[in-house]
GROMACS .gro file of C-alpha atoms in nm:
model
  278
    1UNK     CA    1  -5.925  -2.921  -2.476
    2UNK     CA    2  -5.743  -2.913  -2.142
    3UNK     CA    3  -5.839  -3.123  -1.840
    4UNK     CA    4  -5.733  -3.142  -1.478
    5UNK     CA    5  -5.825  -3.295  -1.145
    6UNK     CA    6  -5.952  -3.101  -0.847
    7UNK     CA    7  -5.803  -3.228  -0.520
    8UNK     CA    8  -5.901  -3.188  -0.155
    9UNK     CA    9  -5.698  -3.356   0.121
   10UNK     CA   10  -5.540  -3.578  -0.141
   11UNK     CA   11  -5.872  -3.711  -0.271
   12UNK     CA   12  -5.954  -3.686  -0.641
   13UNK     CA   13  -6.285  -3.501  -0.663
   14UNK     CA   14  -6.356  -3.435  -1.029
   15UNK     CA   15  -6.216  -3.347  -1.364
   16UNK     CA   16  -6.274  -3.028  -1.564
   17UNK     CA   17  -6.200  -3.004  -1.934
   18UNK     CA   18  -6.167  -2.653  -2.079
   19UNK     CA   19  -6.308  -2.662  -2.430
   20UNK     CA   20  -6.260  -2.300  -2.540
   21UNK     CA   21  -6.229  -1.944  -2.410
   22UNK     CA   22  -6.378  -1.646  -2.596
   23UNK     CA   23  -6.359  -1.269  -2.563
   24UNK     CA   24  -6.651  -1.090  -2.730
   25UNK     CA   25  -6.556  -0.727  -2.794
   26UNK     CA   26  -6.860  -0.519  -2.888
   27UNK     CA   27  -6.975  -0.750  -3.168
   28UNK     CA   28  -7.264  -0.596  -3.368
   29UNK     CA   29  -7.569  -0.821  -3.401
   30UNK     CA   30  -7.415  -1.082  -3.167
   31UNK     CA   31  -7.642  -1.375  -3.096
   32UNK     CA   32  -7.636  -1.744  -3.020
   33UNK     CA   33  -7.938  -1.942  -3.127
   34UNK     CA   34  -8.160  -2.151  -2.903
   35UNK     CA   35  -8.013  -2.492  -2.830
   36UNK     CA   36  -7.971  -2.742  -2.549
   37UNK     CA   37  -7.602  -2.710  -2.468
   38UNK     CA   38  -7.382  -3.013  -2.408
   39UNK     CA   39  -7.126  -2.826  -2.196
   40UNK     CA   40  -7.105  -2.575  -1.909
   41UNK     CA   41  -7.061  -2.203  -1.969
   42UNK     CA   42  -6.904  -1.941  -1.742
   43UNK     CA   43  -6.967  -1.578  -1.846
   44UNK     CA   44  -6.819  -1.255  -1.707
   45UNK     CA   45  -6.969  -0.934  -1.851
   46UNK     CA   46  -6.717  -0.649  -1.871
   47UNK     CA   47  -6.913  -0.373  -2.045
   48UNK     CA   48  -7.271  -0.318  -2.162
   49UNK     CA   49  -7.551  -0.571  -2.126
   50UNK     CA   50  -7.627  -0.911  -2.275
   51UNK     CA   51  -7.961  -1.093  -2.282
   52UNK     CA   52  -8.006  -1.468  -2.247
   53UNK     CA   53  -8.307  -1.696  -2.248
   54UNK     CA   54  -8.239  -1.970  -1.995
   55UNK     CA   55  -8.490  -2.256  -1.992
   56UNK     CA   56  -8.766  -2.016  -2.093
   57UNK     CA   57  -8.670  -1.731  -1.856
   58UNK     CA   58  -8.516  -1.403  -1.971
   59UNK     CA   59  -8.191  -1.309  -1.796
   60UNK     CA   60  -8.014  -0.975  -1.850
   61UNK     CA   61  -7.652  -0.953  -1.735
   62UNK     CA   62  -7.450  -0.632  -1.707
   63UNK     CA   63  -7.100  -0.519  -1.612
   64UNK     CA   64  -6.970  -0.717  -1.316
   65UNK     CA   65  -7.222  -1.001  -1.349
   66UNK     CA   66  -7.107  -1.361  -1.363
   67UNK     CA   67  -7.329  -1.635  -1.505
   68UNK     CA   68  -7.288  -2.010  -1.471
   69UNK     CA   69  -7.499  -2.188  -1.733
   70UNK     CA   70  -7.491  -2.564  -1.671
   71UNK     CA   71  -7.485  -2.845  -1.922
   72UNK     CA   72  -7.827  -2.949  -2.061
   73UNK     CA   73  -7.964  -2.593  -2.029
   74UNK     CA   74  -8.183  -2.474  -2.315
   75UNK     CA   75  -8.022  -2.141  -2.396
   76UNK     CA   76  -8.006  -1.857  -2.646
   77UNK     CA   77  -7.836  -1.518  -2.626
   78UNK     CA   78  -7.824  -1.179  -2.796
   79UNK     CA   79  -7.715  -0.819  -2.752
   80UNK     CA   80  -7.947  -0.637  -2.514
   81UNK     CA   81  -8.156  -0.371  -2.693
   82UNK     CA   82  -7.930  -0.418  -3.000
   83UNK     CA   83  -7.640  -0.259  -2.808
   84UNK     CA   84  -7.302  -0.442  -2.829
   85UNK     CA   85  -7.135  -0.566  -2.514
   86UNK     CA   86  -6.799  -0.696  -2.396
   87UNK     CA   87  -6.766  -1.028  -2.213
   88UNK     CA   88  -6.550  -1.331  -2.142
   89UNK     CA   89  -6.701  -1.677  -2.204
   90UNK     CA   90  -6.547  -2.008  -2.095
   91UNK     CA   91  -6.686  -2.338  -2.223
   92UNK     CA   92  -6.597  -2.647  -2.022
   93UNK     CA   93  -6.707  -3.001  -1.946
   94UNK     CA   94  -6.720  -3.178  -1.612
   95UNK     CA   95  -6.692  -3.550  -1.536
   96UNK     CA   96  -7.037  -3.598  -1.381
   97UNK     CA   97  -6.933  -3.929  -1.228
   98UNK     CA   98  -6.722  -3.752  -0.966
   99UNK     CA   99  -6.800  -3.483  -0.708
  100UNK     CA  100  -6.609  -3.155  -0.710
  101UNK     CA  101  -6.721  -3.026  -0.372
  102UNK     CA  102  -6.836  -2.706  -0.548
  103UNK     CA  103  -7.214  -2.691  -0.487
  104UNK     CA  104  -7.324  -2.511  -0.804
  105UNK     CA  105  -7.114  -2.744  -1.021
  106UNK     CA  106  -7.233  -3.062  -0.855
  107UNK     CA  107  -7.597  -2.951  -0.854
  108UNK     CA  108  -7.579  -2.829  -1.215
  109UNK     CA  109  -7.786  -2.519  -1.137
  110UNK     CA  110  -7.788  -2.184  -1.313
  111UNK     CA  111  -7.651  -1.891  -1.113
  112UNK     CA  112  -7.616  -1.519  -1.169
  113UNK     CA  113  -7.434  -1.291  -0.928
  114UNK     CA  114  -7.231  -0.972  -0.922
  115UNK     CA  115  -6.876  -1.061  -0.829
  116UNK     CA  116  -6.710  -0.835  -0.571
  117UNK     CA  117  -6.354  -0.836  -0.703
  118UNK     CA  118  -6.456  -0.766  -1.060
  119UNK     CA  119  -6.127  -0.619  -1.181
  120UNK     CA  120  -5.925  -0.915  -1.055
  121UNK     CA  121  -6.165  -1.167  -1.210
  122UNK     CA  122  -6.148  -0.976  -1.539
  123UNK     CA  123  -5.770  -0.995  -1.544
  124UNK     CA  124  -5.775  -1.366  -1.469
  125UNK     CA  125  -6.013  -1.419  -1.763
  126UNK     CA  126  -5.783  -1.212  -1.985
  127UNK     CA  127  -5.487  -1.423  -1.881
  128UNK     CA  128  -5.678  -1.746  -1.948
  129UNK     CA  129  -5.783  -1.620  -2.291
  130UNK     CA  130  -5.424  -1.529  -2.383
  131UNK     CA  131  -5.281  -1.857  -2.254
  132UNK     CA  132  -5.538  -2.066  -2.442
  133UNK     CA  133  -5.446  -1.889  -2.766
  134UNK     CA  134  -5.070  -1.916  -2.717
  135UNK     CA  135  -4.820  -2.199  -2.725
  136UNK     CA  136  -4.594  -2.114  -2.432
  137UNK     CA  137  -4.443  -2.386  -2.217
  138UNK     CA  138  -4.654  -2.522  -1.928
  139UNK     CA  139  -4.960  -2.362  -2.087
  140UNK     CA  140  -5.196  -2.638  -1.974
  141UNK     CA  141  -5.097  -2.610  -1.606
  142UNK     CA  142  -5.142  -2.233  -1.608
  143UNK     CA  143  -5.481  -2.249  -1.784
  144UNK     CA  144  -5.614  -2.511  -1.550
  145UNK     CA  145  -5.490  -2.326  -1.244
  146UNK     CA  146  -5.664  -2.006  -1.354
  147UNK     CA  147  -5.987  -2.196  -1.423
  148UNK     CA  148  -5.976  -2.358  -1.081
  149UNK     CA  149  -5.919  -2.017  -0.921
  150UNK     CA  150  -6.214  -1.859  -1.103
  151UNK     CA  151  -6.446  -2.140  -0.993
  152UNK     CA  152  -6.319  -2.110  -0.637
  153UNK     CA  153  -6.373  -1.733  -0.634
  154UNK     CA  154  -6.728  -1.780  -0.759
  155UNK     CA  155  -6.804  -2.047  -0.499
  156UNK     CA  156  -6.666  -1.821  -0.225
  157UNK     CA  157  -6.882  -1.531  -0.343
  158UNK     CA  158  -7.191  -1.750  -0.316
  159UNK     CA  159  -7.113  -1.826   0.049
  160UNK     CA  160  -7.120  -1.460   0.147
  161UNK     CA  161  -7.437  -1.335   0.322
  162UNK     CA  162  -7.654  -1.115   0.104
  163UNK     CA  163  -7.577  -0.747   0.149
  164UNK     CA  164  -7.848  -0.502   0.241
  165UNK     CA  165  -7.964  -0.299  -0.063
  166UNK     CA  166  -7.861   0.028   0.105
  167UNK     CA  167  -7.506  -0.099   0.159
  168UNK     CA  168  -7.484  -0.195  -0.206
  169UNK     CA  169  -7.617   0.147  -0.306
  170UNK     CA  170  -7.364   0.334  -0.091
  171UNK     CA  171  -7.074   0.122  -0.217
  172UNK     CA  172  -7.183   0.177  -0.578
  173UNK     CA  173  -7.194   0.556  -0.525
  174UNK     CA  174  -6.835   0.551  -0.401
  175UNK     CA  175  -6.721   0.318  -0.677
  176UNK     CA  176  -6.880   0.532  -0.949
  177UNK     CA  177  -6.705   0.839  -0.811
  178UNK     CA  178  -6.370   0.656  -0.811
  179UNK     CA  179  -6.419   0.541  -1.171
  180UNK     CA  180  -6.486   0.899  -1.280
  181UNK     CA  181  -6.222   1.077  -1.068
  182UNK     CA  182  -5.941   0.827  -1.006
  183UNK     CA  183  -5.679   1.061  -1.161
  184UNK     CA  184  -5.761   1.332  -0.909
  185UNK     CA  185  -5.639   1.358  -0.548
  186UNK     CA  186  -5.887   1.156  -0.340
  187UNK     CA  187  -5.920   1.141   0.037
  188UNK     CA  188  -6.139   0.899   0.226
  189UNK     CA  189  -6.311   1.194   0.396
  190UNK     CA  190  -6.449   1.325   0.067
  191UNK     CA  191  -6.575   0.976  -0.024
  192UNK     CA  192  -6.746   0.953   0.313
  193UNK     CA  193  -6.925   1.282   0.248
  194UNK     CA  194  -7.077   1.134  -0.069
  195UNK     CA  195  -7.283   0.892   0.140
  196UNK     CA  196  -7.302   1.104   0.459
  197UNK     CA  197  -7.118   0.845   0.667
  198UNK     CA  198  -6.793   0.837   0.864
  199UNK     CA  199  -6.460   0.763   0.694
  200UNK     CA  200  -6.420   0.438   0.892
  201UNK     CA  201  -6.769   0.321   0.796
  202UNK     CA  202  -6.710   0.410   0.430
  203UNK     CA  203  -6.385   0.216   0.416
  204UNK     CA  204  -6.532  -0.090   0.588
  205UNK     CA  205  -6.843  -0.084   0.369
  206UNK     CA  206  -6.651  -0.058   0.043
  207UNK     CA  207  -6.417  -0.337   0.149
  208UNK     CA  208  -6.713  -0.558   0.242
  209UNK     CA  209  -6.868  -0.515  -0.103
  210UNK     CA  210  -6.558  -0.500  -0.327
  211UNK     CA  211  -6.290  -0.676  -0.115
  212UNK     CA  212  -6.057  -0.374  -0.129
  213UNK     CA  213  -6.042  -0.036   0.043
  214UNK     CA  214  -6.148   0.263  -0.172
  215UNK     CA  215  -5.792   0.396  -0.187
  216UNK     CA  216  -5.649   0.060  -0.297
  217UNK     CA  217  -5.920   0.042  -0.565
  218UNK     CA  218  -5.821   0.390  -0.684
  219UNK     CA  219  -5.458   0.279  -0.717
  220UNK     CA  220  -5.567  -0.031  -0.912
  221UNK     CA  221  -5.756   0.187  -1.158
  222UNK     CA  222  -5.454   0.410  -1.200
  223UNK     CA  223  -5.219   0.116  -1.258
  224UNK     CA  224  -5.457  -0.035  -1.514
  225UNK     CA  225  -5.462   0.298  -1.701
  226UNK     CA  226  -5.083   0.321  -1.671
  227UNK     CA  227  -5.050  -0.019  -1.838
  228UNK     CA  228  -5.262   0.095  -2.130
  229UNK     CA  229  -5.057   0.411  -2.169
  230UNK     CA  230  -4.723   0.228  -2.140
  231UNK     CA  231  -4.821  -0.004  -2.424
  232UNK     CA  232  -5.031   0.225  -2.641
  233UNK     CA  233  -4.891   0.577  -2.613
  234UNK     CA  234  -4.563   0.766  -2.652
  235UNK     CA  235  -4.584   0.917  -2.302
  236UNK     CA  236  -4.282   0.878  -2.078
  237UNK     CA  237  -4.310   0.705  -1.741
  238UNK     CA  238  -4.273   1.041  -1.568
  239UNK     CA  239  -4.552   1.195  -1.778
  240UNK     CA  240  -4.778   0.896  -1.713
  241UNK     CA  241  -4.715   0.923  -1.340
  242UNK     CA  242  -4.808   1.291  -1.338
  243UNK     CA  243  -5.111   1.232  -1.564
  244UNK     CA  244  -5.240   0.978  -1.310
  245UNK     CA  245  -5.186   1.202  -1.011
  246UNK     CA  246  -4.846   1.075  -0.893
  247UNK     CA  247  -4.615   1.375  -0.875
  248UNK     CA  248  -4.338   1.167  -0.716
  249UNK     CA  249  -4.220   0.927  -0.987
  250UNK     CA  250  -4.047   0.698  -0.737
  251UNK     CA  251  -4.377   0.662  -0.549
  252UNK     CA  252  -4.551   0.574  -0.877
  253UNK     CA  253  -4.287   0.303  -0.937
  254UNK     CA  254  -4.359   0.156  -0.591
  255UNK     CA  255  -4.736   0.160  -0.642
  256UNK     CA  256  -4.707   0.010  -0.990
  257UNK     CA  257  -4.489  -0.278  -0.868
  258UNK     CA  258  -4.712  -0.340  -0.567
  259UNK     CA  259  -5.022  -0.383  -0.785
  260UNK     CA  260  -4.872  -0.545  -1.095
  261UNK     CA  261  -4.582  -0.744  -0.958
  262UNK     CA  262  -4.327  -0.569  -1.183
  263UNK     CA  263  -4.180  -0.226  -1.248
  264UNK     CA  264  -4.305  -0.007  -1.535
  265UNK     CA  265  -3.978  -0.074  -1.718
  266UNK     CA  266  -4.017  -0.452  -1.680
  267UNK     CA  267  -4.375  -0.426  -1.798
  268UNK     CA  268  -4.273  -0.236  -2.113
  269UNK     CA  269  -4.011  -0.500  -2.195
  270UNK     CA  270  -4.261  -0.781  -2.143
  271UNK     CA  271  -4.535  -0.598  -2.331
  272UNK     CA  272  -4.814  -0.831  -2.222
  273UNK     CA  273  -5.097  -0.690  -2.014
  274UNK     CA  274  -5.245  -1.036  -1.956
  275UNK     CA  275  -4.961  -1.111  -1.712
  276UNK     CA  276  -5.080  -0.850  -1.464
  277UNK     CA  277  -5.234  -0.908  -1.124
  278UNK     CA  278  -5.129  -1.274  -1.084
   0.00000   0.00000   0.00000
């Protein structure tokens, strides 16, 4: 268990103790039985769907959804429609005698929302999972810093005004196209045609919903795929660059370093994808 103090203007606000961090990877017949939990739970769903019963209400969470399940909740969970899912789960306790300044923590209320910067949050959860399992120096400081960041990101998301359903629909159309075609040459004009809007409107809309421009999101997807290929294939850096649509290898190096903080060569030597996107 790892604990730390949250500070604001030098004032001690509260203490969080990380109990455990889990990564559920498509577990058949996954379930957790009904109980009143004595800790808080933060869940980020990466793939598929998961079903919870929260104080008598059914909640279904899918890719991109974040759940905060507070202490003393009566909760059970299972695969949705018997289909396995992939998710990160963080169990932690909070000193209830002190205020954190984070409304959903202090009020102890259940929340469910779709986080805008899903890929970044996923990588932070991966890093936390790896650090909790390892024994590297300064592990506790790193884990606690990541946990604080995740809570802060969630609190910030909750402050945003609710987006109009049509905006969400348009942004999702563009995002789905990018997920399916990120290796291909993509121009903002062709994305704009998907939703019959101007290029400037399309860029601003996507950034409002997902916190990045469509083109930056495309590069992130490419870099994530490059990392997988660098670690899990025999392809050369040049071949990977061309496979992902970068026909100038030096440009691929610049993009990779911009989004990962290191060169492809440095990444291969390090060999740890959890260190990406700090």
